[in-house]
mmCIF file with all atom_site columns, C-alpha atoms in Angstrom:
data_model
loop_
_atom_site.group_PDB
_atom_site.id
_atom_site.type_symbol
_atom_site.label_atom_id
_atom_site.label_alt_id
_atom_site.label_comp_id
_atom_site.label_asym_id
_atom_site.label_entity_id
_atom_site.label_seq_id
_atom_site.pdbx_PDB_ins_code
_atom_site.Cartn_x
_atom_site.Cartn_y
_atom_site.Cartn_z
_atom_site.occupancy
_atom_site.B_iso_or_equiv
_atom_site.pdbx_formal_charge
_atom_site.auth_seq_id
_atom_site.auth_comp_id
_atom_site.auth_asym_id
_atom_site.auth_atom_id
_atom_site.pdbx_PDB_model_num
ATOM 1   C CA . UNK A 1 1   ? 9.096   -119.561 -82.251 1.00 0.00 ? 1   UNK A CA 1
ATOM 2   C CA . UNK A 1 2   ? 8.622   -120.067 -78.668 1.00 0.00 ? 2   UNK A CA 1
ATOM 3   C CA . UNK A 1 3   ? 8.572   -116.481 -78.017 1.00 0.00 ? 3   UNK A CA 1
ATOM 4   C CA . UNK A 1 4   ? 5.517   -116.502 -80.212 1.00 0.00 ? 4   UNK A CA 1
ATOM 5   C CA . UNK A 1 5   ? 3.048   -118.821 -78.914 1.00 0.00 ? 5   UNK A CA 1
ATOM 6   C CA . UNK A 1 6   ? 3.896   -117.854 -75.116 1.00 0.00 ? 6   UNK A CA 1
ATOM 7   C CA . UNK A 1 7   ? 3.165   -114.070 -76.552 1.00 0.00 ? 7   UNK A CA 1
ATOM 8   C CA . UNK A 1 8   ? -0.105  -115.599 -78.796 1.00 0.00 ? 8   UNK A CA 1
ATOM 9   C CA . UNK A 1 9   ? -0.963  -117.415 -75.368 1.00 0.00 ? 9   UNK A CA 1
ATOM 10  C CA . UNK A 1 10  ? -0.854  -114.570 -73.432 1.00 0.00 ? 10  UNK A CA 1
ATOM 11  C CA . UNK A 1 11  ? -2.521  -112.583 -75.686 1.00 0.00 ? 11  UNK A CA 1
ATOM 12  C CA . UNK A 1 12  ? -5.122  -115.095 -75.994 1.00 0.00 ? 12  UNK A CA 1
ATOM 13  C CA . UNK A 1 13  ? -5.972  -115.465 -72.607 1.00 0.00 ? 13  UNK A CA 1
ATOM 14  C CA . UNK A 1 14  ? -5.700  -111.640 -72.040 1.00 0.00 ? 14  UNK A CA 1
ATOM 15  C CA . UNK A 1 15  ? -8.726  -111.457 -74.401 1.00 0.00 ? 15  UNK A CA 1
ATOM 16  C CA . UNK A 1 16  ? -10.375 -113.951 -72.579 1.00 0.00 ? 16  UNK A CA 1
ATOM 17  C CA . UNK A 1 17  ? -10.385 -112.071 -69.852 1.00 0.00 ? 17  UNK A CA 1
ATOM 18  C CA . UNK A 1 18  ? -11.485 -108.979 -71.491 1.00 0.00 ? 18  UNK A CA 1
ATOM 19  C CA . UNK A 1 19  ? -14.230 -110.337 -73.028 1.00 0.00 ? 19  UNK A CA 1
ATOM 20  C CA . UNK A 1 20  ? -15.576 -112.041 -69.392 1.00 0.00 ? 20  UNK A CA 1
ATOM 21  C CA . UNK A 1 21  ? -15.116 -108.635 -67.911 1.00 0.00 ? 21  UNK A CA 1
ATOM 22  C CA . UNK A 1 22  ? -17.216 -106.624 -70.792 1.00 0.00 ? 22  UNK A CA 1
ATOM 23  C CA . UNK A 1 23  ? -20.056 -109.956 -70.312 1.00 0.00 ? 23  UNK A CA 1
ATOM 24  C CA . UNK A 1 24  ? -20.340 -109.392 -66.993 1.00 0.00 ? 24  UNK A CA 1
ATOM 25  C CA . UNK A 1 25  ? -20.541 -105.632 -67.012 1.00 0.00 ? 25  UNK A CA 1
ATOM 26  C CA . UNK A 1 26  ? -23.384 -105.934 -69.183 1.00 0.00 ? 26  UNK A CA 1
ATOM 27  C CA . UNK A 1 27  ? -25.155 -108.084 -67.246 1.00 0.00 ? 27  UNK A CA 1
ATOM 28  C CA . UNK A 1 28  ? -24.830 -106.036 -64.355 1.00 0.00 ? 28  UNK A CA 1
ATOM 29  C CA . UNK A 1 29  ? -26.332 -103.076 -66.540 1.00 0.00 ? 29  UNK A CA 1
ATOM 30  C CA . UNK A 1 30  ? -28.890 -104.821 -67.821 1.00 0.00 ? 30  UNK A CA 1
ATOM 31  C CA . UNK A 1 31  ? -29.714 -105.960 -64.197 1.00 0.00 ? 31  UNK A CA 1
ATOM 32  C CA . UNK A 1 32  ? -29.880 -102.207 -62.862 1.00 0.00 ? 32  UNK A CA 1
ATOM 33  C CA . UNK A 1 33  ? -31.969 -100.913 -66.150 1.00 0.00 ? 33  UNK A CA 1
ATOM 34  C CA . UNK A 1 34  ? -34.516 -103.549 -65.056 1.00 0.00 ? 34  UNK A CA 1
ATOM 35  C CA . UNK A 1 35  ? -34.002 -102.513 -61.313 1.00 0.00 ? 35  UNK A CA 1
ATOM 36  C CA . UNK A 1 36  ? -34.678 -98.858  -62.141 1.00 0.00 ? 36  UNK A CA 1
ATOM 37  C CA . UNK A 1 37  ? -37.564 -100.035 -64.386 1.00 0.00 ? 37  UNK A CA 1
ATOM 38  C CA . UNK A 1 38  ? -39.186 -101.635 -61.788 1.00 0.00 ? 38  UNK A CA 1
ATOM 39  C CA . UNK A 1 39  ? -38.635 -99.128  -59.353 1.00 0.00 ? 39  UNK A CA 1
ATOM 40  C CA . UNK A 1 40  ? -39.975 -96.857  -61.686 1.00 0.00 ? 40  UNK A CA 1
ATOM 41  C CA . UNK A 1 41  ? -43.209 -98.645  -62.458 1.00 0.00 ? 41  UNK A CA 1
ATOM 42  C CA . UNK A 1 42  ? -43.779 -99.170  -58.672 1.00 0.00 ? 42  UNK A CA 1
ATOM 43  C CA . UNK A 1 43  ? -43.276 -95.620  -58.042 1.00 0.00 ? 43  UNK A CA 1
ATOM 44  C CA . UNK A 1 44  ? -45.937 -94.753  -60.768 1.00 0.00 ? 44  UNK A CA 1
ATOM 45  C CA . UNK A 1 45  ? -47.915 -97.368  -59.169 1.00 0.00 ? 45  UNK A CA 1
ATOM 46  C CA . UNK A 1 46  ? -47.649 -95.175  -55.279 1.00 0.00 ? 46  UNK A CA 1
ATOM 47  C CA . UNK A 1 47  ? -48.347 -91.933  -57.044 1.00 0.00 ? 47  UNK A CA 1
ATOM 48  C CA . UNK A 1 48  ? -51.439 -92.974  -58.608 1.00 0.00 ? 48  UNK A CA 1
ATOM 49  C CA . UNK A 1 49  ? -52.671 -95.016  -55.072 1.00 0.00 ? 49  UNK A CA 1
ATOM 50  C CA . UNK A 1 50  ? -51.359 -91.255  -53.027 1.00 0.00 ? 50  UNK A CA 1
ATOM 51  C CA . UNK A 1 51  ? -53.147 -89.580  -55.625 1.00 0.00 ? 51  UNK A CA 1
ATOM 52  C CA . UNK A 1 52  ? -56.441 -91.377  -55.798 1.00 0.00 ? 52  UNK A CA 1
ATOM 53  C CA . UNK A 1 53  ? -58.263 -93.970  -57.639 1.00 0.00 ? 53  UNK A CA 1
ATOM 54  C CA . UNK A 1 54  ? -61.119 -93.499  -59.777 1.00 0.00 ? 54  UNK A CA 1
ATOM 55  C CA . UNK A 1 55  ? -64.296 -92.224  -58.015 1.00 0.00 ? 55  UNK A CA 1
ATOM 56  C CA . UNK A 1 56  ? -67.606 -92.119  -59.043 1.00 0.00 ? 56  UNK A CA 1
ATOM 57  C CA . UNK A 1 57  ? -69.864 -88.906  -58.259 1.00 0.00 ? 57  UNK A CA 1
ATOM 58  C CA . UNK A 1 58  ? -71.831 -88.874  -55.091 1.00 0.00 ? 58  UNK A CA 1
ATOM 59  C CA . UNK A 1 59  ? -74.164 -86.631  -53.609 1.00 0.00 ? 59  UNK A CA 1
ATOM 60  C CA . UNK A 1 60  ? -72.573 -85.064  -50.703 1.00 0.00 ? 60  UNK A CA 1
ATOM 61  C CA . UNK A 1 61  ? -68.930 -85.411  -52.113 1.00 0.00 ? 61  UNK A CA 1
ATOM 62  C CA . UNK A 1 62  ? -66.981 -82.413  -52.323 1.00 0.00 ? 62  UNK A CA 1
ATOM 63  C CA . UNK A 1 63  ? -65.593 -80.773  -55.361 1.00 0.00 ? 63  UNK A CA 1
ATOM 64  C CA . UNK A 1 64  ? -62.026 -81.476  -54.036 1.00 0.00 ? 64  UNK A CA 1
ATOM 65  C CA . UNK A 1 65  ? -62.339 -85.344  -53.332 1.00 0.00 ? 65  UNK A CA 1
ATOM 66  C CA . UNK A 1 66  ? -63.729 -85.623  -56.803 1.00 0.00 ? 66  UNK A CA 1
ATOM 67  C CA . UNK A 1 67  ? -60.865 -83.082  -58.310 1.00 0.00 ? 67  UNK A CA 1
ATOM 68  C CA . UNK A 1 68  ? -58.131 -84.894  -56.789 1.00 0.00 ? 68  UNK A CA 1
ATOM 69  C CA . UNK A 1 69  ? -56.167 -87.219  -59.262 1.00 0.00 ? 69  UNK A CA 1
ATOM 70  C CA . UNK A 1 70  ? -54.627 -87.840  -63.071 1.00 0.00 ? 70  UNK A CA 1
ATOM 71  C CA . UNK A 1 71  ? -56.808 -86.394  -65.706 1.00 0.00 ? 71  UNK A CA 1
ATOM 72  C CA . UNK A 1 72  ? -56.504 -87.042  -69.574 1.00 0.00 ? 72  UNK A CA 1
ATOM 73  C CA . UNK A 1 73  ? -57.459 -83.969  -72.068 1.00 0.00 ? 73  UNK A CA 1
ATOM 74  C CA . UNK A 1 74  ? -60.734 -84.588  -74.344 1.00 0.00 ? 74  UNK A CA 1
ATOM 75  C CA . UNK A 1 75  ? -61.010 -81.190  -75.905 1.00 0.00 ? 75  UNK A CA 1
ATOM 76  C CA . UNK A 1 76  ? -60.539 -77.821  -75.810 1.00 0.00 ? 76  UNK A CA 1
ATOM 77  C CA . UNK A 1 77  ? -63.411 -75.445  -76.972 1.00 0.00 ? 77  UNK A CA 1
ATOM 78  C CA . UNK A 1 78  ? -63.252 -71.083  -77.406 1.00 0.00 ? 78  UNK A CA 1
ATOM 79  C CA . UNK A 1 79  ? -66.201 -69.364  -78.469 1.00 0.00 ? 79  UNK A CA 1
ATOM 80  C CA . UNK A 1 80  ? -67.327 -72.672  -79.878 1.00 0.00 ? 80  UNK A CA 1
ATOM 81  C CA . UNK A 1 81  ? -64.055 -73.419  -81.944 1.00 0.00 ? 81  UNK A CA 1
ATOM 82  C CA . UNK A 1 82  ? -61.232 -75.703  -81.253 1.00 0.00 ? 82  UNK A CA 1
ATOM 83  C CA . UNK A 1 83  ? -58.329 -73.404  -81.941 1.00 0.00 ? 83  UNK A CA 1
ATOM 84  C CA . UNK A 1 84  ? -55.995 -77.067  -80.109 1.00 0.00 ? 84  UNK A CA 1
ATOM 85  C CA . UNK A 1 85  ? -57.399 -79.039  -82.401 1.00 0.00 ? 85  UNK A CA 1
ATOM 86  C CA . UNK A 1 86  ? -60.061 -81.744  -83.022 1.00 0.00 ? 86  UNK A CA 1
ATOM 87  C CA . UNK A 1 87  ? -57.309 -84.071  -80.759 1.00 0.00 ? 87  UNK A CA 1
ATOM 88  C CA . UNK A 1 88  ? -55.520 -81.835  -78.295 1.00 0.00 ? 88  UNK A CA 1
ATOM 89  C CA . UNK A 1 89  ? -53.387 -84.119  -76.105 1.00 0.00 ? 89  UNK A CA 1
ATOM 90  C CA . UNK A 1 90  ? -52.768 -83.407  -72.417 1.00 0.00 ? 90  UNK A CA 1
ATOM 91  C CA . UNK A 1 91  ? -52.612 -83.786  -69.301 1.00 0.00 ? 91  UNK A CA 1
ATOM 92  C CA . UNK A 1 92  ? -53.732 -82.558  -65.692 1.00 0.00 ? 92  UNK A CA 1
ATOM 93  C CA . UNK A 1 93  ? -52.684 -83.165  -62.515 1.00 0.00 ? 93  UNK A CA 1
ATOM 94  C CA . UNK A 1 94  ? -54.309 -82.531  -59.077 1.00 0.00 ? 94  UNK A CA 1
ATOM 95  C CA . UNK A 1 95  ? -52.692 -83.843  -55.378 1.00 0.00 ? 95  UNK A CA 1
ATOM 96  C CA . UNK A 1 96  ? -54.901 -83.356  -52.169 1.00 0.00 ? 96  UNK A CA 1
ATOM 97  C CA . UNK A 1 97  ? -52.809 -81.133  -50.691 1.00 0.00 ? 97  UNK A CA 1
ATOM 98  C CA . UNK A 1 98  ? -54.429 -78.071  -53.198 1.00 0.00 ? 98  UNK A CA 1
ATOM 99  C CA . UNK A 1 99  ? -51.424 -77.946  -56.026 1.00 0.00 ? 99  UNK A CA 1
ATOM 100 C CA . UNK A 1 100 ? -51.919 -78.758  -60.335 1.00 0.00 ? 100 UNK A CA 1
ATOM 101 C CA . UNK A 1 101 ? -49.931 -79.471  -63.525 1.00 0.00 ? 101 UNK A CA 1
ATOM 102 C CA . UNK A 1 102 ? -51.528 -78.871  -66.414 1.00 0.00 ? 102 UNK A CA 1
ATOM 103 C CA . UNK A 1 103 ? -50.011 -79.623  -69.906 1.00 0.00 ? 103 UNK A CA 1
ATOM 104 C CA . UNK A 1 104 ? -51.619 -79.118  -73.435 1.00 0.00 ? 104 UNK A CA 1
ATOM 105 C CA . UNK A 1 105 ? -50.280 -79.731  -77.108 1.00 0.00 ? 105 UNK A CA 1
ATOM 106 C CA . UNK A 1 106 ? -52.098 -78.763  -79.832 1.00 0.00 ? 106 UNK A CA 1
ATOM 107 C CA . UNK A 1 107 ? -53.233 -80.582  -82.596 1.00 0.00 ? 107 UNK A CA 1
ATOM 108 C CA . UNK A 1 108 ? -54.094 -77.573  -84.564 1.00 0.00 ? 108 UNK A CA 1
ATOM 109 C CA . UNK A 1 109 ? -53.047 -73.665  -84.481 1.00 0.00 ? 109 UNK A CA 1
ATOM 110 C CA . UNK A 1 110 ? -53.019 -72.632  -81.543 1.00 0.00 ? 110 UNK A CA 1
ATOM 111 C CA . UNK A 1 111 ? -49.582 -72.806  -79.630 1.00 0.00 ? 111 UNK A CA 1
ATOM 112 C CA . UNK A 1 112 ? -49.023 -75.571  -76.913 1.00 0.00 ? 112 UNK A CA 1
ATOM 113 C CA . UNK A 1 113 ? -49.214 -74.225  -73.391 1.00 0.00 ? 113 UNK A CA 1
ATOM 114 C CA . UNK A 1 114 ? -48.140 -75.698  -69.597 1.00 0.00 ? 114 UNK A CA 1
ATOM 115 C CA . UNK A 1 115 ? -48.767 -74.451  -66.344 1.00 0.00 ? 115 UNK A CA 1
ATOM 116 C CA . UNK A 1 116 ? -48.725 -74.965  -62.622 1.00 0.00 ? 116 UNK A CA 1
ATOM 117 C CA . UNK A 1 117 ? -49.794 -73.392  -59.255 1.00 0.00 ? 117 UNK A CA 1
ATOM 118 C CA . UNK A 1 118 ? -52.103 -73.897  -56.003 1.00 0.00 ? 118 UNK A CA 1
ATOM 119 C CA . UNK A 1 119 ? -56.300 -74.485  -56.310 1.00 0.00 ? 119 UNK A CA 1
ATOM 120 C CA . UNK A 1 120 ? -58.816 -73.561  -54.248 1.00 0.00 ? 120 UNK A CA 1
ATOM 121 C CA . UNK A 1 121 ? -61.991 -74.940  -53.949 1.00 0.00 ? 121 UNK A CA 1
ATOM 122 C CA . UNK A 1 122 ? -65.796 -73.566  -53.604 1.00 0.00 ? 122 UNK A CA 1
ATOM 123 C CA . UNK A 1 123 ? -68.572 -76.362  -53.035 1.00 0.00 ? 123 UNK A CA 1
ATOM 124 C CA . UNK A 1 124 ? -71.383 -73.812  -52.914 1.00 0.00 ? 124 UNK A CA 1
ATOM 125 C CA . UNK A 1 125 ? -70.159 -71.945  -55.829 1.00 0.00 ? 125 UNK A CA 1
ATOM 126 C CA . UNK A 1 126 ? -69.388 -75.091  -57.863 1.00 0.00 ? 126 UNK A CA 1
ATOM 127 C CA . UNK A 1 127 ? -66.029 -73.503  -58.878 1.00 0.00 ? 127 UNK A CA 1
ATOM 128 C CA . UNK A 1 128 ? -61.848 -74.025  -58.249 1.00 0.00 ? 128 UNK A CA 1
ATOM 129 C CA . UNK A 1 129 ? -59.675 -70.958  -59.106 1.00 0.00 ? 129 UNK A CA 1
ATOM 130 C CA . UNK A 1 130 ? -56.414 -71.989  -60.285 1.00 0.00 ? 130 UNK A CA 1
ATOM 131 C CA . UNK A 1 131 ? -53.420 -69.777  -58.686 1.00 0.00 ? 131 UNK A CA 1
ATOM 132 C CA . UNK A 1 132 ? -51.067 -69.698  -61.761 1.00 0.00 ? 132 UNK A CA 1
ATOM 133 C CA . UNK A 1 133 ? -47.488 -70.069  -60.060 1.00 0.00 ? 133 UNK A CA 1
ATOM 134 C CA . UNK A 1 134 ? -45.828 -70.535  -63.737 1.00 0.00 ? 134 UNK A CA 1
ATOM 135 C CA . UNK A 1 135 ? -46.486 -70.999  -67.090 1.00 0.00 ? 135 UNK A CA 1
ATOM 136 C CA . UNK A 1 136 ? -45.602 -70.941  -70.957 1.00 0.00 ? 136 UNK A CA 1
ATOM 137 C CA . UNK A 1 137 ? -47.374 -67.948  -71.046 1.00 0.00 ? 137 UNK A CA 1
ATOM 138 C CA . UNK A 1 138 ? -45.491 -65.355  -68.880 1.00 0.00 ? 138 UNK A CA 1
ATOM 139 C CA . UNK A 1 139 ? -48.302 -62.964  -68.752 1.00 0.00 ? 139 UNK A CA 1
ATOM 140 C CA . UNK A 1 140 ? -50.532 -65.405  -66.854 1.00 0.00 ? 140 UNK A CA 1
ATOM 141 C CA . UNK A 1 141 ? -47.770 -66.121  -63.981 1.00 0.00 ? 141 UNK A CA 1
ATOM 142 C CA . UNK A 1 142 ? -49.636 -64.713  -60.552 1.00 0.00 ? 142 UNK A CA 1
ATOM 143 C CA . UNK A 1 143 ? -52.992 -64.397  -62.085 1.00 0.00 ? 143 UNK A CA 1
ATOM 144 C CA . UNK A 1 144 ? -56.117 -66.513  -60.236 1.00 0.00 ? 144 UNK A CA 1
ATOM 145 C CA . UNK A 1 145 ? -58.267 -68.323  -63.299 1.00 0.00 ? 145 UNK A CA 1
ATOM 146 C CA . UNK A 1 146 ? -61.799 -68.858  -61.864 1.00 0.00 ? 146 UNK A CA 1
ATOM 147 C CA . UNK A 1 147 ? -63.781 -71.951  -63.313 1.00 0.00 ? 147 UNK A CA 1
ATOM 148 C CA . UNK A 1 148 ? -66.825 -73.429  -62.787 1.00 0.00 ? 148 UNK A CA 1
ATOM 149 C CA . UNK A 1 149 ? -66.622 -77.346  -62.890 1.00 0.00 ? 149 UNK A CA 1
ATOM 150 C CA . UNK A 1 150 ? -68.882 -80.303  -63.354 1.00 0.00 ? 150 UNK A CA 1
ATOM 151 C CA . UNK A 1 151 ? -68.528 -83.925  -62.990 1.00 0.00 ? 151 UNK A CA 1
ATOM 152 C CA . UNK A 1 152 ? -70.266 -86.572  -65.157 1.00 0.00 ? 152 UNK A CA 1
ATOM 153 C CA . UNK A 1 153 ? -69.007 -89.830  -63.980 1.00 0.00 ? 153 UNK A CA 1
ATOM 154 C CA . UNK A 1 154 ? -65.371 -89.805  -64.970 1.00 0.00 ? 154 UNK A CA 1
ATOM 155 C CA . UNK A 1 155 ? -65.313 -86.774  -66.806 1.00 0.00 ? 155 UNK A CA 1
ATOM 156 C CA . UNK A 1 156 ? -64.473 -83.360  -65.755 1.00 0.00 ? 156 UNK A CA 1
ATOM 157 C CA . UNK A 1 157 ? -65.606 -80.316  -67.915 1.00 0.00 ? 157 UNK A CA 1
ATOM 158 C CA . UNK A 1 158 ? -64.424 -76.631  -66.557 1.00 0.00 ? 158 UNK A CA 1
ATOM 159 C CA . UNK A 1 159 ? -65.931 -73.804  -68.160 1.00 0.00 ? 159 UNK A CA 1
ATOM 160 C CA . UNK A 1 160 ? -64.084 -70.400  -67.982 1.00 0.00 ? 160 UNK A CA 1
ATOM 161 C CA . UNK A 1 161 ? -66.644 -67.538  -67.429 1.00 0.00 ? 161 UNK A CA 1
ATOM 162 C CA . UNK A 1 162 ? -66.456 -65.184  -70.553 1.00 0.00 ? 162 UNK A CA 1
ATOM 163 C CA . UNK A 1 163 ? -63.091 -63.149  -70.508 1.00 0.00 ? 163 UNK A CA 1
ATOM 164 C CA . UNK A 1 164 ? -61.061 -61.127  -73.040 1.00 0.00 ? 164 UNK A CA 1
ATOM 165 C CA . UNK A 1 165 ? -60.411 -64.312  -75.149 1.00 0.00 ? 165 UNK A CA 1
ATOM 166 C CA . UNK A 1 166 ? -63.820 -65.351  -74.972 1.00 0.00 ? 166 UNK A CA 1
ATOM 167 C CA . UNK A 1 167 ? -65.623 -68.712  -73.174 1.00 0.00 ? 167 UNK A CA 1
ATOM 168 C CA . UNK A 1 168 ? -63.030 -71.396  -72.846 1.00 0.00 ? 168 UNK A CA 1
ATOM 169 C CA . UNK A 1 169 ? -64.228 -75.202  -72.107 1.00 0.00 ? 169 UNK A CA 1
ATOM 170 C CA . UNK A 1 170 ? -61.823 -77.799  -71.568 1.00 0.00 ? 170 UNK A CA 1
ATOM 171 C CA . UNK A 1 171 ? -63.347 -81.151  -70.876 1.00 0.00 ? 171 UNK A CA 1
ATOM 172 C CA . UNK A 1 172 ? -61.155 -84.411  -68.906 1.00 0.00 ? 172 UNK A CA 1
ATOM 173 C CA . UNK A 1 173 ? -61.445 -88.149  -68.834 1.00 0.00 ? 173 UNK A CA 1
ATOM 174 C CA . UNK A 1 174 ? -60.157 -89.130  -65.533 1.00 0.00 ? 174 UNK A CA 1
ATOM 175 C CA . UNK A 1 175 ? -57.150 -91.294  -66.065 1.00 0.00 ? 175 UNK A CA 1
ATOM 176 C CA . UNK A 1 176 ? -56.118 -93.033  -62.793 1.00 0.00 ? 176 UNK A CA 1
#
């Protein structure tokens, strides 16, 4: 009988132990989750800063300075249809130091597309061509995409001149 409650004692405090361990580790991952979350938001916080606030159209700012920064989709317009749907989503990124990101999902047929590369800007010519480095489409990869781009407060609309899929519009809320 003895034997028994020294083993139930031992067992007893042997959970005890276990079950301060397990506590604590959770704890301690619950502390980093909110350390990485943090550290997340504040480096979300630095991009957008590096990147560039919002900036309202000037005469005598350059295409570039106004380019430069986190853009939301609008729309998406062919030929005067919305093959991406009345409420594409997407997104495009521009840094100062002439690269891009852009992202779109359709909201209707036509299939989702992503690409990246380098931009160059023309002031006098009011246009950016948009080196494709890589994208969904493997046909585009190397190909230049000129587009002519205006600014009405904080929205960006680039036309594509006419091409073998016809006019393409996309038009961007500036996001940052």
């Amino acid at each position: 009988m003895v034997w028994c409650e020294v083993a139930n004692a031992d067992y007893s405090g042997q959970l005890h132990r276990e079950s301060t361990v397990r506590i604590e580790q959770m704890h301690a991952m619950k502390e980093r989750a909110r350390t990485v979350a943090t550290a997340g938001s504040l480096l979300a916080i630095l991009m957008a800063a590096t990147i560039g606030g919002t900036r309202a159209q000037t005469a005598g700012t350059s295409i570039k300075d106004q380019l430069v920064g986190y853009w939301k989709l609008v729309s998406v317009t062919i030929n005067d249809s919305t093959p991406y749907g009345d409420n594409p989503q997407g997104s495009m990124l521009v840094d100062v130091n002439g690269h891009y990101s852009v992202i779109v999902l359709s909201d209707g047929g036509a299939r989702n597309i992503s690409y990246f590369g380098t931009y160059t800007v023309n002031d006098a010519d009011k246009t950016v061509t948009m080196h494709i480095d890589g994208s969904t489409r493997a046909r585009a990869d190397g190909r230049d995409q000129k587009r002519l781009v205006t600014f009405n407060g904080d929205e960006l609309i680039e036309d594509t001149p006419p091409g073998r899929r016809g006019s393409i519009k996309m038009t961007w809320r500036r996001a940052n």
